[in-house]
Amino acid sequence: MVDVAVTAAEQALPLHVAVIMDGNGRWARARGLPRTLGHREGARAVRRTIEAAGDLGITHLTLFGFSSENWSRPPEEVSEIMSLIRFYLRREIAEMKRNNIRFRVIGDRATLSNDLLSLIDHAERETEGNAGLFLTLAISYGGRAEITEAARSLARDAAAGRVDPDQIDESAVRGRMFTGDLPDPDLLIRTSGEQRISNFLLWQCAYAEFFFTDVLWPDFDGTALADALGEFARRDRRYGRAVG
Ligand code: IPE
Ligand code: IPE
Ligand code: MG
């Protein structure tokens, strides 16, 4: 049942790193700036982190950009974040192609604007043949919504006679996740000092190591990432086994 996990157990380097990029608002507030400028600076940290991840040998990087709960923020902030994501995608697609990055978005696409959706489709199509860093950006993403949708789609198939309910196992559920074809995150990093998961990758992080840092997301860089990897290398991943 833990076959994937056990093969990764002895690895000192996390292959899949997930990041809850938090603290943009506090970064701005500390400088007397509007929150939106914190998000802009956060976008620069995204670029740095992607570069550093590739250099450090990480194969999968999954970034939490906007949660399903973030829609409850003031409309001006939501619209600024969406504009930033559009701007970022337009600007970075050439760079992703150059760097052999494979790009994917996870989340509830039905809530995204048409222009953002077409940029996402374009970026995914243009990079789908790439074999370098697999970059996943979570937008309008919620872990509970993802699990709920997996249950709904299995129930639909069971009701239609396409799936035998008694045959539904963990790998069948995994296969209905946005990340069904990716390894589970080995390491989950959260910046800004908060120590919670905020509805990110609930299913996938069952055995992830958690690393919390006080660094605010706009200040995150390759050194901060290397610190997290250093700590990861010292962890003892047991997957329920006895201390050996
Ligand atoms: C993370 O920074 C970015 C998003 C959630 C979109 P925040 O905007 O949450 O920053 P803080 O937590 O208010 O400092
Ligand atoms: C989580 O950060 C979502 C992202 C980083 C995109 P939040 O700032 O929304 O999380 P809470 O509200 O502090 O839990
Ligand atoms: Mg926050």
CSV table of N, CA and C and ligand atoms in Angstrom, one decimal, residues 20-22 64-67 70 73 190 196 198, ligand 2:
chain,number,residue,atom,x,y,z
A,20,ILE,N,3.6,26.3,-0.2
A,20,ILE,CA,2.5,27.3,0.1
A,20,ILE,C,3.2,28.6,0.2
A,21,MET,N,3.0,29.4,-0.8
A,21,MET,CA,3.8,30.7,-0.9
A,21,MET,C,3.0,31.8,-0.2
A,22,ASP,N,3.3,31.9,1.1
A,22,ASP,CA,2.5,32.8,1.9
A,22,ASP,C,3.3,34.0,2.5
A,64,PHE,N,1.5,26.8,-4.7
A,64,PHE,CA,0.1,27.2,-4.4
A,64,PHE,C,0.0,28.7,-4.7
A,65,GLY,N,-0.7,29.0,-5.7
A,65,GLY,CA,-0.8,30.4,-6.1
A,65,GLY,C,-2.1,31.1,-5.7
A,66,PHE,N,-3.2,30.3,-5.6
A,66,PHE,CA,-4.4,31.0,-5.2
A,66,PHE,C,-5.4,29.8,-4.8
A,67,SER,N,-5.9,30.0,-3.6
A,67,SER,CA,-6.8,28.9,-3.1
A,67,SER,C,-8.2,29.1,-3.4
A,70,ASN,N,-9.4,31.8,-1.4
A,70,ASN,CA,-8.9,33.2,-1.6
A,70,ASN,C,-9.9,34.0,-2.4
A,73,ARG,N,-11.4,37.1,-0.7
A,73,ARG,CA,-10.7,38.4,-0.5
A,73,ARG,C,-11.4,39.5,-1.2
A,190,ARG,N,6.1,25.8,3.8
A,190,ARG,CA,5.3,26.9,3.9
A,190,ARG,C,6.1,28.1,4.5
A,196,ARG,N,0.2,25.7,9.0
A,196,ARG,CA,-1.1,24.9,8.6
A,196,ARG,C,-1.0,24.6,7.1
A,198,SER,N,-3.9,24.7,5.0
A,198,SER,CA,-4.8,25.6,4.3
A,198,SER,C,-5.4,24.9,3.0
B,2,IPE,C1,-2.7,29.8,1.4
B,2,IPE,O1,-2.4,31.0,2.0
B,2,IPE,C2,-3.0,29.9,-0.1
B,2,IPE,C3,-1.9,30.4,-0.9
B,2,IPE,C4,-0.6,30.5,-0.5
B,2,IPE,C5,-2.1,30.5,-2.3
B,2,IPE,P1,-3.6,31.9,2.7
B,2,IPE,O2,-2.9,33.1,3.2
B,2,IPE,O3,-4.8,32.0,1.9
B,2,IPE,O4,-3.9,30.9,4.0
B,2,IPE,P2,-4.6,31.2,5.4
B,2,IPE,O5,-5.9,31.9,5.1
B,2,IPE,O6,-3.6,32.0,6.1
B,2,IPE,O7,-4.8,29.8,6.0
